[in-house]
Tab-separated table of C-alpha atoms and ligand atoms in Angstrom:
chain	number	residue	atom	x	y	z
Y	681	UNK	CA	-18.383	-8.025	18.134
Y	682	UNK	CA	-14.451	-6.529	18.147
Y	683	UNK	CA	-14.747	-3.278	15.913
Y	684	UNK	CA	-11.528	-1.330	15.942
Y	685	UNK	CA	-12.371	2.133	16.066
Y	686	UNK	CA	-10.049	5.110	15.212
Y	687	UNK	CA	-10.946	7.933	17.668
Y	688	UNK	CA	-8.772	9.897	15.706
Y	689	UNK	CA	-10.392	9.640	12.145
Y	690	UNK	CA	-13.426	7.901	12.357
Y	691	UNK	CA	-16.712	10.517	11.925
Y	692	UNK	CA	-18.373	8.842	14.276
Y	693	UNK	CA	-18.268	5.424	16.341
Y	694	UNK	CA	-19.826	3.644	19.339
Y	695	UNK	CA	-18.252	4.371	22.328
Y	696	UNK	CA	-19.868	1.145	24.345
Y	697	UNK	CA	-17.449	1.913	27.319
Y	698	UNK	CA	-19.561	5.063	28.090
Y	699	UNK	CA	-22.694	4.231	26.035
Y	700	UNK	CA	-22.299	7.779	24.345
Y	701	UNK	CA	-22.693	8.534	20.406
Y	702	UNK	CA	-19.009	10.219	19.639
Y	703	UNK	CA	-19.198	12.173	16.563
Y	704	UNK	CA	-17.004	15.518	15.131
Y	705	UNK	CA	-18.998	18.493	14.712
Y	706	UNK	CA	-18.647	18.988	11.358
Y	707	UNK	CA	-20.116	22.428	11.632
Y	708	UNK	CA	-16.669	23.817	13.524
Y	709	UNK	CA	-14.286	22.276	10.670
Y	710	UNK	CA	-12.251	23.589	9.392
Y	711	UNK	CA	-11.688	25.538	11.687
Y	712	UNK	CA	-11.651	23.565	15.090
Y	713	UNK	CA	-11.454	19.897	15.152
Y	714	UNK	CA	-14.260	19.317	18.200
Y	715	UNK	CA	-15.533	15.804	19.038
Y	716	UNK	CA	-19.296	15.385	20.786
Y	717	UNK	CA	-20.658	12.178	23.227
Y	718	UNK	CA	-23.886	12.422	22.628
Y	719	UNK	CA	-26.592	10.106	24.906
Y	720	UNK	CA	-30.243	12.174	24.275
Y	721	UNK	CA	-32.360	12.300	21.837
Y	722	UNK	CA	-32.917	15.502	21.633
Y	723	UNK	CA	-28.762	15.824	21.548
Y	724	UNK	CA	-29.043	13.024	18.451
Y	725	UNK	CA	-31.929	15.423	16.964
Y	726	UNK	CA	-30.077	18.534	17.354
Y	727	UNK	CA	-26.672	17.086	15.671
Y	728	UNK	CA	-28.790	15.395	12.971
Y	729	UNK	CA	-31.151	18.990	11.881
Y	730	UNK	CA	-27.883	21.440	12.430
Y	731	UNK	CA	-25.893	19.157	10.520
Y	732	UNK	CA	-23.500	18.531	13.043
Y	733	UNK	CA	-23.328	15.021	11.275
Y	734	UNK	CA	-24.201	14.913	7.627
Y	735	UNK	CA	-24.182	12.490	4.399
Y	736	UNK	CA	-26.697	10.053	4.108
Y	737	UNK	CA	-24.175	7.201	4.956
Y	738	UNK	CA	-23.218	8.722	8.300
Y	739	UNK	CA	-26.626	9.339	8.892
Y	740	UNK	CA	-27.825	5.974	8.663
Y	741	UNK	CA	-24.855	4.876	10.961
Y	742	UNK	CA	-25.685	7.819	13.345
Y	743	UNK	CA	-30.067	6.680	13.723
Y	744	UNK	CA	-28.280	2.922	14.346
Y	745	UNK	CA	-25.880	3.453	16.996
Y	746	UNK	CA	-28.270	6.772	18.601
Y	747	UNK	CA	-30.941	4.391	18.732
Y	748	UNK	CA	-28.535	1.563	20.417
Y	749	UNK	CA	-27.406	4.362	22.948
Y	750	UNK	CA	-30.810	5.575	23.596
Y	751	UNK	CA	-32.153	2.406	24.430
Y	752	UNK	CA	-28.982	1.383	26.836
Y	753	UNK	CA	-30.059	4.840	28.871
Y	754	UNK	CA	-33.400	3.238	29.684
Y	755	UNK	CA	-33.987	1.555	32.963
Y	756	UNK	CA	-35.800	-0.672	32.418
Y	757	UNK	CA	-35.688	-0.964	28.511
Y	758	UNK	CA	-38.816	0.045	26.943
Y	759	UNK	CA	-39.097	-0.711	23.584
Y	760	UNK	CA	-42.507	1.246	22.501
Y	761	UNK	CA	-40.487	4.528	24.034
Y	762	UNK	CA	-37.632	3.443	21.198
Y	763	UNK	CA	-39.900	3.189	18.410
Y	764	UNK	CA	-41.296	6.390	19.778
Y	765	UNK	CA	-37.487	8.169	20.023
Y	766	UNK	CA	-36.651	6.573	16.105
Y	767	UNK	CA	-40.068	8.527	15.310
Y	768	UNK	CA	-38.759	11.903	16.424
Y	769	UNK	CA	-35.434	11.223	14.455
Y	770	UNK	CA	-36.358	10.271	11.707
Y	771	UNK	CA	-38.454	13.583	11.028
Y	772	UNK	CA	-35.507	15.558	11.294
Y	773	UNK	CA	-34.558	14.691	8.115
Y	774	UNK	CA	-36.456	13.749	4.934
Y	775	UNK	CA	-34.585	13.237	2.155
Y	776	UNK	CA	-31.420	10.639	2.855
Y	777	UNK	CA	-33.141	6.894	2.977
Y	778	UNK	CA	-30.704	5.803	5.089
Y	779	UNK	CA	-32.260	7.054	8.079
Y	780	UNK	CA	-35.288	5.255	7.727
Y	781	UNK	CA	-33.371	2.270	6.590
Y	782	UNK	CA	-31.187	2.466	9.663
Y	783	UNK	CA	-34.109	2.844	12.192
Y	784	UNK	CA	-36.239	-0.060	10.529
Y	785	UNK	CA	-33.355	-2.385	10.576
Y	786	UNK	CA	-33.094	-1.692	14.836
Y	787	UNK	CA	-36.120	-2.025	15.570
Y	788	UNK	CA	-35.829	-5.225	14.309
Y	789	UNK	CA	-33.211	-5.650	17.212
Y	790	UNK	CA	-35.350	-4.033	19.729
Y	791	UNK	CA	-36.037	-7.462	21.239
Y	792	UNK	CA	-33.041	-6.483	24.175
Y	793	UNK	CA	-30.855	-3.804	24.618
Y	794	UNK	CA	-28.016	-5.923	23.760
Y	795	UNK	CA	-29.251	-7.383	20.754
Y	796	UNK	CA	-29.482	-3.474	19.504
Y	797	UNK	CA	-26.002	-2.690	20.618
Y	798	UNK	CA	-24.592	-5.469	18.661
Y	799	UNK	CA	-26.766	-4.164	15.350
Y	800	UNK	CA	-25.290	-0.688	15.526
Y	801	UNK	CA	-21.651	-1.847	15.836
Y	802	UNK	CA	-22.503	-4.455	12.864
Y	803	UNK	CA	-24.065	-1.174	10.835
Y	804	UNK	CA	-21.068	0.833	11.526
Y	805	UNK	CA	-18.711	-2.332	10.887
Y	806	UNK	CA	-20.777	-2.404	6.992
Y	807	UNK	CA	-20.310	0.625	6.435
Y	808	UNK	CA	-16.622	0.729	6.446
Y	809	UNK	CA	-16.440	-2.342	5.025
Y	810	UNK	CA	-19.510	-1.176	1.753
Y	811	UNK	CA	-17.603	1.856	1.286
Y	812	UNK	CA	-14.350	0.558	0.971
Y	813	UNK	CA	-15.681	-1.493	-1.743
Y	814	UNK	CA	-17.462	1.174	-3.777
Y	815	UNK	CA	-13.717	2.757	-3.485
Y	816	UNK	CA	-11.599	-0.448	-5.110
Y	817	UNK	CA	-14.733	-0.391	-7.610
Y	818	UNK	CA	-14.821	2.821	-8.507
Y	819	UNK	CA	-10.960	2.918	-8.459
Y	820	UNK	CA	-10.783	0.994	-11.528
Y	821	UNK	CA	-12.590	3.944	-13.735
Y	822	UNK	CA	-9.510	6.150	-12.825
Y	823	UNK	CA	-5.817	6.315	-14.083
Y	824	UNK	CA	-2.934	7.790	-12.585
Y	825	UNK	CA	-2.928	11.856	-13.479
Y	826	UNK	CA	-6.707	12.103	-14.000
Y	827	UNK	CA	-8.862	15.268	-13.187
Y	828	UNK	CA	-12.272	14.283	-11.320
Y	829	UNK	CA	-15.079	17.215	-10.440
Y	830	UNK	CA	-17.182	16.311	-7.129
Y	831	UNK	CA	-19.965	18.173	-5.133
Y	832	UNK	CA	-20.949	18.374	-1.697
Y	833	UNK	CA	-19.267	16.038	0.465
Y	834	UNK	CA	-19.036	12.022	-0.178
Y	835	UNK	CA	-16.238	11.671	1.576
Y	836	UNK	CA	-14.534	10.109	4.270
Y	837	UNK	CA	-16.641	12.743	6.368
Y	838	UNK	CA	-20.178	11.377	5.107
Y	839	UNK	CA	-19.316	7.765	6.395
Y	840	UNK	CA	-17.489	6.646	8.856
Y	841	UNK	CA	-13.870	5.940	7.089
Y	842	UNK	CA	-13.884	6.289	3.275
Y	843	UNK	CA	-17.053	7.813	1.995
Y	844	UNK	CA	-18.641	7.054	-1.068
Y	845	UNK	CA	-17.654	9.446	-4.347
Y	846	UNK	CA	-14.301	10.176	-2.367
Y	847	UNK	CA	-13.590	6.495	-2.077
Y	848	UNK	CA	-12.160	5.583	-5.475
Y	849	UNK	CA	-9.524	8.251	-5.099
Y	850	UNK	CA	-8.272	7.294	-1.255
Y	851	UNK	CA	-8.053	3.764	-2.920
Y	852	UNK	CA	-6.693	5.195	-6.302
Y	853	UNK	CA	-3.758	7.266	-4.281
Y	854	UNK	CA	-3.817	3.467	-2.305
Y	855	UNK	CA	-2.486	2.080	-5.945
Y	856	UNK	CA	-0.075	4.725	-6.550
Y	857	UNK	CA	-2.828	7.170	-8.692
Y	858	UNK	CA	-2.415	10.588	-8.702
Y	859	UNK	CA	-5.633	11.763	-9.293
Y	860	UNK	CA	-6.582	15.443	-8.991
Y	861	UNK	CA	-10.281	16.788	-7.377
Y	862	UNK	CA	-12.139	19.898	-8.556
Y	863	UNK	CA	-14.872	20.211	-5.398
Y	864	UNK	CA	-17.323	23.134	-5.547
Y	865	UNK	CA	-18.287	25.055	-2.728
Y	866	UNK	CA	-21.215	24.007	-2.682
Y	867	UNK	CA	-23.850	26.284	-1.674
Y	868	UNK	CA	-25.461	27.273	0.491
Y	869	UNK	CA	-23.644	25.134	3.040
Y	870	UNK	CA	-20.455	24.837	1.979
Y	871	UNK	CA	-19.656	21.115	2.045
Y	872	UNK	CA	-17.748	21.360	-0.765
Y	873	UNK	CA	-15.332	24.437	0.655
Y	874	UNK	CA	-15.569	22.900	4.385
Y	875	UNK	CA	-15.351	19.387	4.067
Y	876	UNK	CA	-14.236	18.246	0.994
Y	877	UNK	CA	-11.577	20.585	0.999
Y	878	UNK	CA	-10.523	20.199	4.418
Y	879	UNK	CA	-10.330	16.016	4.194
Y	880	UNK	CA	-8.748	15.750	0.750
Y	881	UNK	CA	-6.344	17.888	1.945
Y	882	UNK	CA	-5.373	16.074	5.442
Y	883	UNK	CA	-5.518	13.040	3.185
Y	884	UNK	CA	-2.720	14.851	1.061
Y	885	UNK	CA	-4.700	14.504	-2.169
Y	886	UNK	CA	-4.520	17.086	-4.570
Y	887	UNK	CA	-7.921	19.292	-4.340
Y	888	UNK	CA	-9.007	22.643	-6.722
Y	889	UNK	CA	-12.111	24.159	-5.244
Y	890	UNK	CA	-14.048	26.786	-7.190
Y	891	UNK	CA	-17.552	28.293	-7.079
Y	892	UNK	CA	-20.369	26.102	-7.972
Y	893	UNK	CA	-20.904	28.335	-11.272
Y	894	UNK	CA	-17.587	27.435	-12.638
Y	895	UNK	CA	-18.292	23.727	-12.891
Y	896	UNK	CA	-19.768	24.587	-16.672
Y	897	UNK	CA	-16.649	26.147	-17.563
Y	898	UNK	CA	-14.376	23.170	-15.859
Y	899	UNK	CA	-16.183	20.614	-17.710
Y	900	UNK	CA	-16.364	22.569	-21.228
Y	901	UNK	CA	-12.303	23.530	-21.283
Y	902	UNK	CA	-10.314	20.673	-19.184
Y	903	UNK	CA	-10.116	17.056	-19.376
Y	904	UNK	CA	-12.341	15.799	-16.686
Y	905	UNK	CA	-11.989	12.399	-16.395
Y	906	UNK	CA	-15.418	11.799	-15.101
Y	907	UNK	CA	-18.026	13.937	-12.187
Y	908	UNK	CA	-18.636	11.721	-8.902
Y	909	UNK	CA	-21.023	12.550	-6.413
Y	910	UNK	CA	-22.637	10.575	-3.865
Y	911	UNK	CA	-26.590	10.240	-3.263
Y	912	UNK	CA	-29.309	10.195	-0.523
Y	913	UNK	CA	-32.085	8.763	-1.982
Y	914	UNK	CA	-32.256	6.605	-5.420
Y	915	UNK	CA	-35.516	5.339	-6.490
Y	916	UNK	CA	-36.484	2.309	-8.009
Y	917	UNK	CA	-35.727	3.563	-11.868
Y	918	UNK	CA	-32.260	5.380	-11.042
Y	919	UNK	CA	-33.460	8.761	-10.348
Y	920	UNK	CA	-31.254	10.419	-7.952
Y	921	UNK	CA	-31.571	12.818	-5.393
Y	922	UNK	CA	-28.438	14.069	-4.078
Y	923	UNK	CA	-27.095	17.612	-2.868
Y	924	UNK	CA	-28.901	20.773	-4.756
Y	925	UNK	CA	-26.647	21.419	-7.693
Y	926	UNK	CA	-25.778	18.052	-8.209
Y	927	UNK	CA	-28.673	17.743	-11.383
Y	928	UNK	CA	-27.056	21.085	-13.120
Y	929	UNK	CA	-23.889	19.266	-13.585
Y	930	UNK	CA	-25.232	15.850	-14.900
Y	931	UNK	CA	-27.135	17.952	-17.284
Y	932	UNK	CA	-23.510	19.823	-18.381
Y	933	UNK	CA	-22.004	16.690	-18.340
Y	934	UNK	CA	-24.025	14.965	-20.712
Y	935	UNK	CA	-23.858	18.106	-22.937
Y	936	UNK	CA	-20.342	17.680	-22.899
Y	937	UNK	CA	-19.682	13.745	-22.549
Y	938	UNK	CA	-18.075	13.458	-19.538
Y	939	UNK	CA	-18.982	10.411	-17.528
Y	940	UNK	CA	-21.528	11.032	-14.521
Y	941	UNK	CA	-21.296	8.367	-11.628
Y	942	UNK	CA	-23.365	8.208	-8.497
Y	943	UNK	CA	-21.378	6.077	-5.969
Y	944	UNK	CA	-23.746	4.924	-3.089
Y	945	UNK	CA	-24.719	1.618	-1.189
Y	946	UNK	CA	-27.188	-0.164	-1.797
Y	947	UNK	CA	-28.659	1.161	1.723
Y	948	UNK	CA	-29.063	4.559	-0.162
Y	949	UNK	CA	-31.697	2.785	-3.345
Y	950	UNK	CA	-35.431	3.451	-1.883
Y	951	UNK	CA	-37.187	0.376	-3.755
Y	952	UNK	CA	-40.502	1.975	-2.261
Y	953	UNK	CA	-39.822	4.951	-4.593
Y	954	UNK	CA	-40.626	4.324	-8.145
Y	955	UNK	CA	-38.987	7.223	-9.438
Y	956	UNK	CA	-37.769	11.363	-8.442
Y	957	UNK	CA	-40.918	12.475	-7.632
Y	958	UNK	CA	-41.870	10.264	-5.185
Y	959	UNK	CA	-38.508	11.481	-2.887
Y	960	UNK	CA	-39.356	14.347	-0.377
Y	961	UNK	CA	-37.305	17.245	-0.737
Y	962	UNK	CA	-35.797	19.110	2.770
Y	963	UNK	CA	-36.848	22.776	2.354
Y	964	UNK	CA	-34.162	24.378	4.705
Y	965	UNK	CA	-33.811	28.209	6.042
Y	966	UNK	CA	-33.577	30.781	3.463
Y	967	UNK	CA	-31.152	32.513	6.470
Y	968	UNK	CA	-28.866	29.763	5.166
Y	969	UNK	CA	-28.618	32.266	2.219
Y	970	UNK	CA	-29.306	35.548	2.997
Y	971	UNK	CA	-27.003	36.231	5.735
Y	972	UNK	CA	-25.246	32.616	7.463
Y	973	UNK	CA	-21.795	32.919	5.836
Y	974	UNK	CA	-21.479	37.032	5.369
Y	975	UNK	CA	-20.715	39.659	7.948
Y	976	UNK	CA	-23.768	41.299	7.480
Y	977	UNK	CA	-26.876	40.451	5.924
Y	978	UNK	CA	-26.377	40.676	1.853
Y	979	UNK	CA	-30.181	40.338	0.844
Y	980	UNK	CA	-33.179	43.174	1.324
Y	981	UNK	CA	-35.484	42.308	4.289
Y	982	UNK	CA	-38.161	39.771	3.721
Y	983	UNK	CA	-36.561	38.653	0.124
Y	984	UNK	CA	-38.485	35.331	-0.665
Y	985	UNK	CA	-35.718	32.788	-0.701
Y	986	UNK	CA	-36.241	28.914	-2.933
Y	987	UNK	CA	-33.859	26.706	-0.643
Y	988	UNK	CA	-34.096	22.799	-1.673
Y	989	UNK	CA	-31.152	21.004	-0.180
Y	990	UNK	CA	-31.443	18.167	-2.619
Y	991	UNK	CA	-32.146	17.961	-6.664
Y	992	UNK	CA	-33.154	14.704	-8.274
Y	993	UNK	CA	-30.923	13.637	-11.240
Y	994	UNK	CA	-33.122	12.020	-14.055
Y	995	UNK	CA	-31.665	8.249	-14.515
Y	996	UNK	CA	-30.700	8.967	-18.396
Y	997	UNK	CA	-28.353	11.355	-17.038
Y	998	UNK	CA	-26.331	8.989	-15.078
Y	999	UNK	CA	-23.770	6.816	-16.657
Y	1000	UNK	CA	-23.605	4.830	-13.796
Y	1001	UNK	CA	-23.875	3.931	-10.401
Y	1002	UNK	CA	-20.718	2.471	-8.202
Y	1003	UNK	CA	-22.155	0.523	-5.731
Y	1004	UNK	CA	-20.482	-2.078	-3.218
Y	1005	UNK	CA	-21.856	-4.564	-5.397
Y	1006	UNK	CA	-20.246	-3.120	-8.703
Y	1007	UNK	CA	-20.762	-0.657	-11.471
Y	1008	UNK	CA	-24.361	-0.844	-12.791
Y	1009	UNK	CA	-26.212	1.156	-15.351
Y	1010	UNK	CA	-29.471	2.992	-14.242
Y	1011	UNK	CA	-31.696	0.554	-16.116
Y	1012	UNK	CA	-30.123	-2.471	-14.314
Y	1013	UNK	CA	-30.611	-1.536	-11.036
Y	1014	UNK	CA	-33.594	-3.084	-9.999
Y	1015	UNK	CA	-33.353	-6.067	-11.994
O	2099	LIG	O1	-27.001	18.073	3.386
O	2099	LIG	P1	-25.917	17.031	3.444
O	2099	LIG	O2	-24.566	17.602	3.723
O	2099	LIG	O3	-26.267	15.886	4.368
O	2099	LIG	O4	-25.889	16.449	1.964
O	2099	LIG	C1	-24.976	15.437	1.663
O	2099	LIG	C2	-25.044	14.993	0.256
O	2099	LIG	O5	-25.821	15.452	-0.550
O	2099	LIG	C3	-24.144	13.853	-0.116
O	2099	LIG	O6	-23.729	13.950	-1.435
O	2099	LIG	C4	-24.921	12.537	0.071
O	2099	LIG	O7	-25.507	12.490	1.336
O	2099	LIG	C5	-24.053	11.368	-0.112
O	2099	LIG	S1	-22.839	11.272	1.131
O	2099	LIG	C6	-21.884	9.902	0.848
């Protein structure tokens, strides 16, 4: 399979040559722009809980080609020892399906070590390829001088070239559309103020980021053309779960009637999941809020600290989901 990969821009992509997983650290942007070649698993586990790579796109692409590498590294191939190393990875995360959707579809290549390292370059080769067409979908909901709110990171940075919620505007600008992104910072990581900012801005797109309590206000006073965020895990009925903060601003949006899309692939609907509650929710760190970002700790000692990573949007709360397949309503989804 001939995939061409852009070292410079690409997330992350199979570099065969060396049999190494190449991805950039998103935890240095914006700062410093570093690239990793990863070929352990407990390198591919480390980048995967730290967040080193991140969005549940990427992370699907990131199980695929880890699990091609890992199994290239054996000698001789052993394929129980794969199923074994997918195991390990796939606890590091719970929430985004795509991990577990990514490992089951390998292991159905496990049959050679060849046969896996074509499946990873076909997964990465998809998800260029689903992305880009969740962004000429979703394009067609925007019109030149629109305002759009976003959360977290969908973008370019939570795939491997376009993202999912960020996709309709790289294809809008495509088309000539100027459309304008409020982004959040998105606590308590930041995506939103790291990432979002930092690639709509390299992209030249025009970006606004505020605190995540200001969305309310943004929604209530300015035209928002419509709130697009991505997802890591939809069940069966269109419940949602997607980055914490992400179900506070369908629930403004509805008060207010602005349109609230989930743009994902298909790879991201759990069919196993009949609805919210059945998706696990990562508890992460409460360090991640108490003292990661400040100079000195901001919190008293031993403050109990309620750190979900992910919400889960009710369906009736989303107007729609953009998918690589087209725009469907919740109830439709299944069907
Ligand atoms: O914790 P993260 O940064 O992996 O969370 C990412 C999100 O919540 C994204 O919105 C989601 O994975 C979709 S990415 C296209």
């Amino acid at each position: 399979m001939i995939c061409t990969v852009n070292r410079d821009s690409d997330t992350l992509y199979y570099d065969t040559a060396r049999n190494r997983l190449c991805l950039i650290d998103q935890t240095r942007l914006p700062g410093e722009f570093v690239t990793l070649s990863l070929h352990t698993v407990e390198e591919i586990e480390e980048a995967i809980r730290l967040l080193r790579i991140r969005g549940a796109p990427a992370l699907g692409v990131a199980v695929a080609i880890g699990l091609a590498v890992l199994a290239n590294e054996m000698h001789p191939y052993d394929s129980a020892l794969l199923r074994e190393y997918a195991k390990r990875i796939l606890n590091t995360r719970p929430t985004a399906v795509n991990l577990r959707w990514a490992a089951e579809r390998m292991l159905e290549h496990a049959e050679s070590q060849k046969a896996l390292q074509d499946e990873a370059l076909r997964v990465w080769q998809e998800d260029i390829d689903t992305c880009r067409r969740i962004g000429e979908q979703g394009s067609a909901l925007l019109r030149d001088g629109d305002s759009v709110l976003t959360h977290c990171n969908a973008g370019r940075l939570a795939a491997v070239r376009y993202g999912t919620a960020l996709a309709p505007i790289y294809v809008a600008a495509e088309q000539g559309k100027r459309v304008h992104v409020f982004v959040d910072e998105t606590r308590p990581l930041l995506q939103g103020a790291r990432l979002t900012a930092y690639e709509l801005v390299q992209a030249g797109i025009p970006v606004t980021l505020m605190c995540d309590n200001m969305a309310a206000s943004l929604l209530a006073n300015h035209r928002i053309r419509a709130v697009l965020v991505g997802a890591d895990r939809i069940a069966r009925n269109g419940d949602t779960a997607n980055k914490v903060g992400s179900l506070g601003l369908a629930v403004i949006a509805k008060r207010v009637s602005v349109p609230f899309y989930v743009c994902a692939p298909f790879s991201t609907v759990d069919f196993d999941c009949q609805n919210g509650r059945d998706i696990p929710i990562e508890m992460r760190d409460g360090s991640e809020i108490t003292e990661l970002w400040y100079q000195k700790r901001m919190t008293p000692r031993n403050i109990s600290v309620y750190n979900p990573a992910f919400d889960v949007i009710p369906a009736d709360l989303i107007s729609a989901f953009v998918t690589e397949r087209g725009i469907i309503k919740p109830q439709d989804l299944s069907s």
